[in-house]
Short mmCIF file of N, CA, C and O in Angstrom, two decimals:
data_model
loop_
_atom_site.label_atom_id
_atom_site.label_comp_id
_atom_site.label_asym_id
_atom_site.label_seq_id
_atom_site.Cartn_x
_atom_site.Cartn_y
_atom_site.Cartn_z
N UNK A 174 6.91 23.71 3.09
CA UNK A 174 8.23 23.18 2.80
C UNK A 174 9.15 24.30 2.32
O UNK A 174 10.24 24.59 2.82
N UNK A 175 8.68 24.75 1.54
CA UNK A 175 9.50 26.46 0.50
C UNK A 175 9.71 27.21 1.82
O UNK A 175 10.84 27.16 2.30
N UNK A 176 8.66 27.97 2.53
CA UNK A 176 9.17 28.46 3.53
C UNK A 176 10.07 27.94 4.92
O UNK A 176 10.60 28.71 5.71
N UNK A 177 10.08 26.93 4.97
CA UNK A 177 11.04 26.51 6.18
C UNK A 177 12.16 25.98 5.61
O UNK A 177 13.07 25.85 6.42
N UNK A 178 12.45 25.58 4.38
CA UNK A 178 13.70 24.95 3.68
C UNK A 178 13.95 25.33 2.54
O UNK A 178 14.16 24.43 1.73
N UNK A 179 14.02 26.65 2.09
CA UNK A 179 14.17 27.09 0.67
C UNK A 179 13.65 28.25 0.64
O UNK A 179 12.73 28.86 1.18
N UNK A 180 14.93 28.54 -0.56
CA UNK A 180 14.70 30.58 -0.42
C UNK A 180 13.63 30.75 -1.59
O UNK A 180 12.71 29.94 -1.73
N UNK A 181 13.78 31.69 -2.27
CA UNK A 181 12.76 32.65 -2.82
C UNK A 181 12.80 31.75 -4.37
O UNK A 181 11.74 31.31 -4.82
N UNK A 182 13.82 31.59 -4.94
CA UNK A 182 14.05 31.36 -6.08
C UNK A 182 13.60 29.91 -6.25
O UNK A 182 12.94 29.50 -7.20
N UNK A 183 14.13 28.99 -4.97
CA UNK A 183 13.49 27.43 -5.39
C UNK A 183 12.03 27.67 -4.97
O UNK A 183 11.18 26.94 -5.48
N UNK A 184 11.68 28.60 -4.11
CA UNK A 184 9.97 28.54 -4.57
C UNK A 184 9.28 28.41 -5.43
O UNK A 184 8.32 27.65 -5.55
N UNK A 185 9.86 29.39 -6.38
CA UNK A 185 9.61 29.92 -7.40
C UNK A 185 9.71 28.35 -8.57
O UNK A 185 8.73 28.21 -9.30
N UNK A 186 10.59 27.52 -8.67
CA UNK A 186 10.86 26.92 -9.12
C UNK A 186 9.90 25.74 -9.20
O UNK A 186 9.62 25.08 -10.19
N UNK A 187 9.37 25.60 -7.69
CA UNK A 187 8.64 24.51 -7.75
C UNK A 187 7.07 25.14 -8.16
O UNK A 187 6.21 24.29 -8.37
N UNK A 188 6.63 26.74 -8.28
CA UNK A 188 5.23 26.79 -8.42
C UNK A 188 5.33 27.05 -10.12
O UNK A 188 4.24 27.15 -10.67
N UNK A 189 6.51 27.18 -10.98
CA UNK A 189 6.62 26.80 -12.35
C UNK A 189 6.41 25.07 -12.58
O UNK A 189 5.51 24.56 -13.25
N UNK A 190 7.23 24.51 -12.04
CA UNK A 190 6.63 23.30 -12.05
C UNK A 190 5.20 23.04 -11.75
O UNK A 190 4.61 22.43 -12.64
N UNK A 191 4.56 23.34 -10.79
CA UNK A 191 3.39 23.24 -11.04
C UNK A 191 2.33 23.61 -11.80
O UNK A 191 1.25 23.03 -11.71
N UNK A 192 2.56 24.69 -12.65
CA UNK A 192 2.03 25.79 -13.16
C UNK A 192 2.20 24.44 -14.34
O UNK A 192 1.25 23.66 -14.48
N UNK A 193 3.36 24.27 -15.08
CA UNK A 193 3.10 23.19 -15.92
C UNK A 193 2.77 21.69 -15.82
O UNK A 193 2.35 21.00 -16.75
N UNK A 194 2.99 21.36 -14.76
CA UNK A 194 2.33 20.12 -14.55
C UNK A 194 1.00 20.12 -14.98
O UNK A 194 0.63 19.21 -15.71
N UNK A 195 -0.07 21.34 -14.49
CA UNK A 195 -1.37 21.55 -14.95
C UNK A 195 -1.76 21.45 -16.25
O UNK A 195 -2.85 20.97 -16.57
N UNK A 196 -0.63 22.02 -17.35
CA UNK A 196 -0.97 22.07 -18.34
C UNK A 196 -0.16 20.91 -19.24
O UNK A 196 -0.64 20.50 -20.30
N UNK A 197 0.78 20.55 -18.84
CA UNK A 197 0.93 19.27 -19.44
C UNK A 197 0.28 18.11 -19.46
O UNK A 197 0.02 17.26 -20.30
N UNK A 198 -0.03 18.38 -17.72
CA UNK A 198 -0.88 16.90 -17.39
C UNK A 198 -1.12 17.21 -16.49
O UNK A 198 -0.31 17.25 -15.56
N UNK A 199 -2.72 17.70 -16.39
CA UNK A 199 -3.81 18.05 -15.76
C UNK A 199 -3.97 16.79 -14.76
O UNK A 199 -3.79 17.01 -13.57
N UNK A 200 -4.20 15.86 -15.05
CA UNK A 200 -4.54 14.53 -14.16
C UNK A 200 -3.64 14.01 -13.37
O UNK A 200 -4.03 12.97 -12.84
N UNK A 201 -2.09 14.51 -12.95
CA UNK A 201 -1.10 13.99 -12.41
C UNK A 201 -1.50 15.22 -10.94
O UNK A 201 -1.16 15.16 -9.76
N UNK A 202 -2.50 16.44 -11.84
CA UNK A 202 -2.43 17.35 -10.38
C UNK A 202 -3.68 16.67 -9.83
O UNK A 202 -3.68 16.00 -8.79
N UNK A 203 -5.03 16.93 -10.81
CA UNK A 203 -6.16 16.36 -10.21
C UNK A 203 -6.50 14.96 -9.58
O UNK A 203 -7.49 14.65 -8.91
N UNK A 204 -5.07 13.92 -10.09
CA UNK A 204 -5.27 12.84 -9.50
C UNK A 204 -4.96 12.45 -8.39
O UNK A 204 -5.36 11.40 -7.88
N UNK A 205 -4.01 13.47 -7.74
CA UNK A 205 -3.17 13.36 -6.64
C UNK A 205 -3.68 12.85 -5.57
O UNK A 205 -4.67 13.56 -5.45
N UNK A 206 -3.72 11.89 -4.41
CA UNK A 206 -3.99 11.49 -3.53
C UNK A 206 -4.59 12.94 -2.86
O UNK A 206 -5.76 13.32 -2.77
N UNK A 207 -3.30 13.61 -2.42
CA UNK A 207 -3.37 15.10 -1.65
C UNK A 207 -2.90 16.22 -2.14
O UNK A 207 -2.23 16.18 -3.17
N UNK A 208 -3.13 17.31 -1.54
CA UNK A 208 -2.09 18.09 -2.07
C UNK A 208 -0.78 18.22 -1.45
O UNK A 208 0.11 19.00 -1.76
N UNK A 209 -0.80 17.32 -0.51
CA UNK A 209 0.52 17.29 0.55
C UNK A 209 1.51 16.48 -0.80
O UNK A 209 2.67 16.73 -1.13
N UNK A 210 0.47 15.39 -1.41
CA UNK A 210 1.06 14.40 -1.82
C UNK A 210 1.70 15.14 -3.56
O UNK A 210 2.64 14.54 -4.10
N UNK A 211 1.40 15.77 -3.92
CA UNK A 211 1.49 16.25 -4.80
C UNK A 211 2.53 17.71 -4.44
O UNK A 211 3.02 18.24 -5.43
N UNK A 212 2.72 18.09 -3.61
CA UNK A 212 3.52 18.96 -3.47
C UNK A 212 4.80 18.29 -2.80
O UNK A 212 5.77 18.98 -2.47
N UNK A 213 4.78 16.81 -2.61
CA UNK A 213 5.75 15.98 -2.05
C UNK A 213 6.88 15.57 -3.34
O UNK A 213 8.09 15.42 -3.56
N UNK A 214 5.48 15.53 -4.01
CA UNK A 214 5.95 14.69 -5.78
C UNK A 214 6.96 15.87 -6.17
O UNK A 214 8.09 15.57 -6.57
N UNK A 215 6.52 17.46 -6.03
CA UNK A 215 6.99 18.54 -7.20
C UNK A 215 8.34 18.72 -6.14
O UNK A 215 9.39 18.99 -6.72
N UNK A 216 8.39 18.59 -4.83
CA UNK A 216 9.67 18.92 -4.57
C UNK A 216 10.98 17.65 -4.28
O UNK A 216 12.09 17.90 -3.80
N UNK A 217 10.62 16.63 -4.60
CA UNK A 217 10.85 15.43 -5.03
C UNK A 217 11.40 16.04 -6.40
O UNK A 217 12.59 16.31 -6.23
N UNK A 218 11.02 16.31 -7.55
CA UNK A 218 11.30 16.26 -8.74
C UNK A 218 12.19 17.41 -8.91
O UNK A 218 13.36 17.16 -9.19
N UNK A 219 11.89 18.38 -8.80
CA UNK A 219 12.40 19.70 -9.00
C UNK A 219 13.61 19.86 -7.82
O UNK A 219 14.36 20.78 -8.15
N UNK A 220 14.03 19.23 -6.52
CA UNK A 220 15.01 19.27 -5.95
C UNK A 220 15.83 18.37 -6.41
O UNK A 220 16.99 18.78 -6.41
N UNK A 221 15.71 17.23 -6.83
CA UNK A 221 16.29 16.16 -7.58
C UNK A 221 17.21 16.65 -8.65
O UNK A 221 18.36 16.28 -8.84
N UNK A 222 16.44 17.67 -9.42
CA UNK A 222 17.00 18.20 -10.98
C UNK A 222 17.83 19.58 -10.37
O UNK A 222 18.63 19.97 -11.22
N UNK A 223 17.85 20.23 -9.39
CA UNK A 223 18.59 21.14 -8.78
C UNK A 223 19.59 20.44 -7.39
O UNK A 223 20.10 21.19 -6.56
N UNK A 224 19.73 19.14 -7.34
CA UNK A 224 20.75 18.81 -6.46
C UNK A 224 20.38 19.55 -4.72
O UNK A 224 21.13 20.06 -3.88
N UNK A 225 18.80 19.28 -4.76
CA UNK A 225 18.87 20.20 -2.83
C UNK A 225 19.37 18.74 -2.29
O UNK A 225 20.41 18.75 -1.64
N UNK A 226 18.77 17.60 -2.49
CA UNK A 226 19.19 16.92 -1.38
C UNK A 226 20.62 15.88 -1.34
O UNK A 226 21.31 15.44 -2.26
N UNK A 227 20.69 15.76 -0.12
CA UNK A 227 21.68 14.43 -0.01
C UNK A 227 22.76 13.53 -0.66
O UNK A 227 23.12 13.22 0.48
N UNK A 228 23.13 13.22 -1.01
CA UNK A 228 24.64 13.82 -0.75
C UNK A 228 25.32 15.33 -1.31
O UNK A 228 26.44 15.80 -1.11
N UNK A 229 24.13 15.88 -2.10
CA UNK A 229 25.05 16.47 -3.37
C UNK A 229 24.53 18.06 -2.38
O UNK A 229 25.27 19.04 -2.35
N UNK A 230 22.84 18.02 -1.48
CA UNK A 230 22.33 18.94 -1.17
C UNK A 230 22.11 19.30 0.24
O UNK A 230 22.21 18.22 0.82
N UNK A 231 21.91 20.06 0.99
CA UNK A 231 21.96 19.71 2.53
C UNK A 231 20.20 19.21 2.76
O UNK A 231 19.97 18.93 3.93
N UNK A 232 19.46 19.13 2.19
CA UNK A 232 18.22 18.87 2.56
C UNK A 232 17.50 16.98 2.36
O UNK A 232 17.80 16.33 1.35
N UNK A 233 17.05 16.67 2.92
CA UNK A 233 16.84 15.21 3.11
C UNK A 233 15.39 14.88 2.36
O UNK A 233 14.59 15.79 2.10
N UNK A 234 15.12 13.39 2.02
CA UNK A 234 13.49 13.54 1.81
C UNK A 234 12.94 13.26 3.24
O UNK A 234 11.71 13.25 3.35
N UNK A 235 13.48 13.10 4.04
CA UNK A 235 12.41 13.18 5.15
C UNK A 235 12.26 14.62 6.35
O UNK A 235 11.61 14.79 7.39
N UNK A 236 13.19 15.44 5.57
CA UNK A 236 12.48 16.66 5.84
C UNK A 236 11.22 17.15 4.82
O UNK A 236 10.19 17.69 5.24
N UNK A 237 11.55 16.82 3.25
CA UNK A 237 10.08 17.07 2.75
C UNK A 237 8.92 16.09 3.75
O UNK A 237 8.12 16.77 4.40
N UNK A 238 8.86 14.97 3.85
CA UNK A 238 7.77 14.20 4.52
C UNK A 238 7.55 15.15 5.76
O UNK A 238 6.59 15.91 5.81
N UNK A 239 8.57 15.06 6.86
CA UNK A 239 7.76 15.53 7.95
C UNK A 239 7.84 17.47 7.48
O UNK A 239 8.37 18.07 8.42
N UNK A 240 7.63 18.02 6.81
CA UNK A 240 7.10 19.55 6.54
C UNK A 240 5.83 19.43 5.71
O UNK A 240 5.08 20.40 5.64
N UNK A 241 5.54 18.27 5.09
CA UNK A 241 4.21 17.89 4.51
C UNK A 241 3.51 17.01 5.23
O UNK A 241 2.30 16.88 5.03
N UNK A 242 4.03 16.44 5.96
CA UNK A 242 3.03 15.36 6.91
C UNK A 242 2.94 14.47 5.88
O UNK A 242 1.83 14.50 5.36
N UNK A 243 3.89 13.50 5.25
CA UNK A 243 3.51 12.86 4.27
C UNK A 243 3.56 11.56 5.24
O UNK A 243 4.03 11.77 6.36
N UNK A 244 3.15 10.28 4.94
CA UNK A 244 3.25 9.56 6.09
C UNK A 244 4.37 8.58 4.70
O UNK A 244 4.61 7.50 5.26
N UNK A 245 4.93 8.56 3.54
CA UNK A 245 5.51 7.71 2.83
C UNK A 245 6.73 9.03 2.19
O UNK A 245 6.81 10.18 2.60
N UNK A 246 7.57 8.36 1.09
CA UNK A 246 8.38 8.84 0.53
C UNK A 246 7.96 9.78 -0.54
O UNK A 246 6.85 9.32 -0.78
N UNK A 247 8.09 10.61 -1.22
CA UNK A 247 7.60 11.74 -2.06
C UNK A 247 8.18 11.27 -3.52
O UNK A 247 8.02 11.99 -4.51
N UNK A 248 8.72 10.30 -3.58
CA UNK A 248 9.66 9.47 -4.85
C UNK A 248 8.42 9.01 -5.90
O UNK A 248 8.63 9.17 -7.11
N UNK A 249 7.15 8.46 -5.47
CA UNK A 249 6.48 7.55 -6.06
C UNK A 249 5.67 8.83 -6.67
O UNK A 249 5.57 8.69 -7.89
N UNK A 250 5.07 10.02 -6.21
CA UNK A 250 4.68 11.11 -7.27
C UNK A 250 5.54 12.00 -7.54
O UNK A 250 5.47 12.79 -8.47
N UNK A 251 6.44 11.92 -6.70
CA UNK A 251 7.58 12.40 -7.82
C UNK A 251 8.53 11.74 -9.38
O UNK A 251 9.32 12.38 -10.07
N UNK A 252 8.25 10.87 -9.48
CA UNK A 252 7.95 10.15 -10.36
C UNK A 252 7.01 10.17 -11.93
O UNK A 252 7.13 10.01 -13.14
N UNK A 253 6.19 10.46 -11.01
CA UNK A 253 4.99 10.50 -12.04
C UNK A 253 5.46 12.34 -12.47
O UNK A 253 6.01 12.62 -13.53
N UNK A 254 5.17 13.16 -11.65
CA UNK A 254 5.93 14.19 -12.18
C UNK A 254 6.81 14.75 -13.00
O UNK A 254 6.64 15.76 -13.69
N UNK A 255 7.99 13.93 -12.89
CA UNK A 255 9.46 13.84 -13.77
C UNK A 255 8.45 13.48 -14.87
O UNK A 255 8.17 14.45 -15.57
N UNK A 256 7.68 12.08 -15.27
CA UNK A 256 7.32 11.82 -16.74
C UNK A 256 7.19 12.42 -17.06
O UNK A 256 7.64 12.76 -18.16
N UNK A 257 6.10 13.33 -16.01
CA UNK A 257 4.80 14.35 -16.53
C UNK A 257 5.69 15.43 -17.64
O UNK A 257 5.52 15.50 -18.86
N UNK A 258 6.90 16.42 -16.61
CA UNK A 258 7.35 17.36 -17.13
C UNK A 258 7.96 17.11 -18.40
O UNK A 258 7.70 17.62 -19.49
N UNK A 259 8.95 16.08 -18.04
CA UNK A 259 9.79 15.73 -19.23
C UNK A 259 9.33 14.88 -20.85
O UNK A 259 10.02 14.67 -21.85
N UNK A 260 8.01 14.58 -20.57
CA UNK A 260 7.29 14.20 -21.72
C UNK A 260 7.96 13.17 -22.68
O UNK A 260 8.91 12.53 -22.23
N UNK A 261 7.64 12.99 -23.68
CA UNK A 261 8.31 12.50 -24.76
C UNK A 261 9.95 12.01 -25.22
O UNK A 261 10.56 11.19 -25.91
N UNK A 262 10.13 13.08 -24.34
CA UNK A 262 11.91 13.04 -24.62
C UNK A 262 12.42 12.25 -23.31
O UNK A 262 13.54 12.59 -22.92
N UNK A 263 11.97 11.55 -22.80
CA UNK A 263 12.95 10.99 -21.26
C UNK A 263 13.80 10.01 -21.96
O UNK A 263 15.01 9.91 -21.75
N UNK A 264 12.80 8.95 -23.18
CA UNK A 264 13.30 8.06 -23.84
C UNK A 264 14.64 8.11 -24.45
O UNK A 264 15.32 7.11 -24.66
N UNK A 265 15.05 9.51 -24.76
CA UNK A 265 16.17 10.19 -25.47
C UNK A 265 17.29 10.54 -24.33
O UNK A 265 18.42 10.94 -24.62
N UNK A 266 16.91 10.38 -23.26
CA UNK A 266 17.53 10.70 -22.17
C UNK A 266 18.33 9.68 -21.24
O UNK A 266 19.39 9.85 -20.63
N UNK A 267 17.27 8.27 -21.36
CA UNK A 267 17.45 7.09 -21.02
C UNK A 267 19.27 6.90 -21.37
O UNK A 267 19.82 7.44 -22.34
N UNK A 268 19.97 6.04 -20.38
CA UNK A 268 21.10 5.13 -21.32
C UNK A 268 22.21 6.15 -21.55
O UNK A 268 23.23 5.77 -22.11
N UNK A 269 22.10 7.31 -21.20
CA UNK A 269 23.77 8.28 -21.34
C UNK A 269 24.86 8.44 -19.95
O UNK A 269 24.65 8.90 -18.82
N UNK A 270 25.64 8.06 -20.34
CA UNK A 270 26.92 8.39 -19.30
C UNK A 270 26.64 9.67 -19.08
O UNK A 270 26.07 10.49 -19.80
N UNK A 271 27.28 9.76 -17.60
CA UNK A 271 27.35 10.94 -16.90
C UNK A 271 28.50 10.93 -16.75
O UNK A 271 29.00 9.82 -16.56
N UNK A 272 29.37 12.10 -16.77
CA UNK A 272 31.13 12.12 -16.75
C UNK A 272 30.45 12.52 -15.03
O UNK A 272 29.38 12.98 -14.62
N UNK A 273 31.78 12.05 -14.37
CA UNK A 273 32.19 11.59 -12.99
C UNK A 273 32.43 12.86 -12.37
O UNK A 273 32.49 13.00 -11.15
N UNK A 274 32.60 13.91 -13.34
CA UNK A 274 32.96 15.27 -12.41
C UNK A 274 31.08 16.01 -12.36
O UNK A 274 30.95 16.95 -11.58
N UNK A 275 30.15 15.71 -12.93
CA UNK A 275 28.70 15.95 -13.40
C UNK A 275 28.06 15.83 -12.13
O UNK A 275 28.12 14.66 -11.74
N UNK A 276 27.30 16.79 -11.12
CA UNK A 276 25.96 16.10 -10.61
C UNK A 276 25.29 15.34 -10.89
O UNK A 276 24.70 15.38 -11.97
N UNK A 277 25.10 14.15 -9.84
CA UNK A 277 23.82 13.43 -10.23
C UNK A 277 22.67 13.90 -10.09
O UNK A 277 22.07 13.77 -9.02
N UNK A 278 22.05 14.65 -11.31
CA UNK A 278 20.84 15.51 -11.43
C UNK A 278 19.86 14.52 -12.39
O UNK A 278 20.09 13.75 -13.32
N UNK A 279 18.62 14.98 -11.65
CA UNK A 279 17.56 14.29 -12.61
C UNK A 279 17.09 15.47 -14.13
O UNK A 279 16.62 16.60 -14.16
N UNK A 280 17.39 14.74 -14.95
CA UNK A 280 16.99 15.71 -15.88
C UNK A 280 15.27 15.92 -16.43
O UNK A 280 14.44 15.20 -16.99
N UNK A 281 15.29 16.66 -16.16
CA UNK A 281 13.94 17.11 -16.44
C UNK A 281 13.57 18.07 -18.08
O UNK A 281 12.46 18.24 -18.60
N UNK A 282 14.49 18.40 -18.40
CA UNK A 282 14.68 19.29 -19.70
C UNK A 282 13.81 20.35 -19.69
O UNK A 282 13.00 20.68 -20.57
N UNK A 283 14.08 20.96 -18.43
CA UNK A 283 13.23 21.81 -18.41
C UNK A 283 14.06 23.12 -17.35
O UNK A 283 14.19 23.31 -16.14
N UNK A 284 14.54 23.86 -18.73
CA UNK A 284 15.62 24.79 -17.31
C UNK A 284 15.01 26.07 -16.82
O UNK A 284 15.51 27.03 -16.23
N UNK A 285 13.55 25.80 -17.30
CA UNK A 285 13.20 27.07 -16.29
C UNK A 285 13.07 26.95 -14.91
O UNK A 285 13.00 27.88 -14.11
N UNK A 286 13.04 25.37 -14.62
CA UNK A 286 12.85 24.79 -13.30
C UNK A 286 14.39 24.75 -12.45
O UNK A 286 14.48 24.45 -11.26
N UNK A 287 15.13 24.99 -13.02
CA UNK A 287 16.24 24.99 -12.38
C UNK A 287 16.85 26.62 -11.55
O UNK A 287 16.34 27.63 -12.02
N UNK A 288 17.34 26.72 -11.01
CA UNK A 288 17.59 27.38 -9.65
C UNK A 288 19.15 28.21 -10.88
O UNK A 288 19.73 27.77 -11.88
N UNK A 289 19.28 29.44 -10.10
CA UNK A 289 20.59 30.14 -10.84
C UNK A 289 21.76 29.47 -10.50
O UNK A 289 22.69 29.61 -11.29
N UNK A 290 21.97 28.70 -9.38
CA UNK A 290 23.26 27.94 -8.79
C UNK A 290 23.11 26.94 -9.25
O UNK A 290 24.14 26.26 -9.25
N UNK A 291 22.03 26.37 -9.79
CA UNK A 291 22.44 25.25 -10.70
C UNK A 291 22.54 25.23 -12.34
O UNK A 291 23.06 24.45 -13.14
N UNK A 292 21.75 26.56 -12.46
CA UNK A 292 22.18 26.49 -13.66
C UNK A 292 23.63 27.39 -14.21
O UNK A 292 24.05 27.62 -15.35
N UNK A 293 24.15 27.76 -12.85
CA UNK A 293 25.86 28.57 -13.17
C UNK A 293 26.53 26.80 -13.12
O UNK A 293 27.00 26.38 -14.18
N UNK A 294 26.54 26.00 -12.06
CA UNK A 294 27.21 24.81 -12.11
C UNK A 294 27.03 23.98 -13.38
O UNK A 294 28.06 23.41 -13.73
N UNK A 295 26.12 23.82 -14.04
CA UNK A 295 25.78 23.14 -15.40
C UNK A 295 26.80 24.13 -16.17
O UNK A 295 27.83 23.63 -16.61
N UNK A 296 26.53 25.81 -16.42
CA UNK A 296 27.22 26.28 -17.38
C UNK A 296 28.81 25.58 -17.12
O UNK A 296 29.44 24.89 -17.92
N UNK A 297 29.12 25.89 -16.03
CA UNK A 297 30.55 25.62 -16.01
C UNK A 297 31.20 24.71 -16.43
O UNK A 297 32.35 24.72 -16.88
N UNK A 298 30.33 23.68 -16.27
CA UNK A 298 30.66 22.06 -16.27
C UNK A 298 30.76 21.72 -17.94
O UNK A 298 31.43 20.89 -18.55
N UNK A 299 29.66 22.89 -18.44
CA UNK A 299 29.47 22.45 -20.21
C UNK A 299 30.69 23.41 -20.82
O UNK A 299 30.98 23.44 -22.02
N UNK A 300 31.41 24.25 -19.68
CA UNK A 300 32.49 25.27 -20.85
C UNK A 300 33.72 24.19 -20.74
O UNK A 300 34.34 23.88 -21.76
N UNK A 301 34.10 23.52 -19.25
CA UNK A 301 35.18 22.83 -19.06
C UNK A 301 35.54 21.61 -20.27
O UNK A 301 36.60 21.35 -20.83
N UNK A 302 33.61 20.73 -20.45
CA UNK A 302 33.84 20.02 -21.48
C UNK A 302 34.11 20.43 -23.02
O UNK A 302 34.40 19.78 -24.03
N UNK A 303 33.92 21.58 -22.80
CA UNK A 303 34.12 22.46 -24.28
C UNK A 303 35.50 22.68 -24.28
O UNK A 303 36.01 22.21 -25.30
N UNK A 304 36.17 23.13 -23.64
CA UNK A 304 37.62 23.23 -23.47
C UNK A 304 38.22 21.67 -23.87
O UNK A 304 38.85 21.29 -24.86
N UNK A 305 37.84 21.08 -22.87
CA UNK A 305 38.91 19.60 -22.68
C UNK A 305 38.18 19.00 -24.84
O UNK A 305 38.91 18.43 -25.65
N UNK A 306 37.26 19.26 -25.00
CA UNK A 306 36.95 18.70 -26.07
C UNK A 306 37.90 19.47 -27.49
O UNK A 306 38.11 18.90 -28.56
N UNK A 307 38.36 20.89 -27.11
CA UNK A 307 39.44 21.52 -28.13
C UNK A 307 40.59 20.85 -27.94
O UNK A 307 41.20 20.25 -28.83
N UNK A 308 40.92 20.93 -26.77
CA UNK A 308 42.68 20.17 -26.20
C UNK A 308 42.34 19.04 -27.13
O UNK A 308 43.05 18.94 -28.13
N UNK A 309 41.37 18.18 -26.97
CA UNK A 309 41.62 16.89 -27.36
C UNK A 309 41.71 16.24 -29.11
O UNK A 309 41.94 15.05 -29.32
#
């Protein structure tokens, strides 16, 4: 998938994600159906929280499926993933407005997983609200 749809850096992104998935939660890797299925889940999660796909990204989930041979959607361990990474705190996460100018990004609270173009678009987005929050 990394090599036919993604450069160097979201590689990179998704084998940190995995790297902690292991150690957060060992059983979300070892339980995995596959490893198709599990590498369906991490780029499911980690493109989600970096905006690759649809509307916001040019990449689809059914280019992850057919580059993994997944025969279903990559949502249902990607899923389990997001818990995995985001741990404890999703609950804290639950229930907040998103201002309308914001990507719809999955937050994962985890910005080592995030890509430099998304994390320049987040900076920007947090100086503008810093600004409009002095004006106001």
């Amino acid at each position: 998938m990394a090599a036919a749809h993604l450069d160097v850096e979201s590689s990179y992104a998704l084998r940190r994600a995995l790297v902690a998935l292991s150690i957060l939660e060992p059983e979300v890797v070892t339980g995995a159906r596959s490893a198709a299925h599990l590498a369906g889940g991490l780029c499911w999660a980690v493109g989600r929280a970096n905006g690759w796909f649809h509307p916001h990204g040019s990449l689809r989930l059914t280019m992850v499926q057919d580059a993994l041979a997944l025969p279903g959607s990559p949502a249902a361990v990607g899923g389990l993933v997001r818990r995995a990474l985001v741990g404890l705190r999703w609950g804290d996460l639950e229930g907040r407005e998103r201002p309308r100018e914001a990507p719809d990004l999955l937050p994962l609270g985890r910005p080592d997983l995030l890509t430099a173009a998304t994390r320049v678009r987040l900076t920007r987005l947090r100086e503008r609200a810093r600004e409009a929050r002095e004006v106001a």
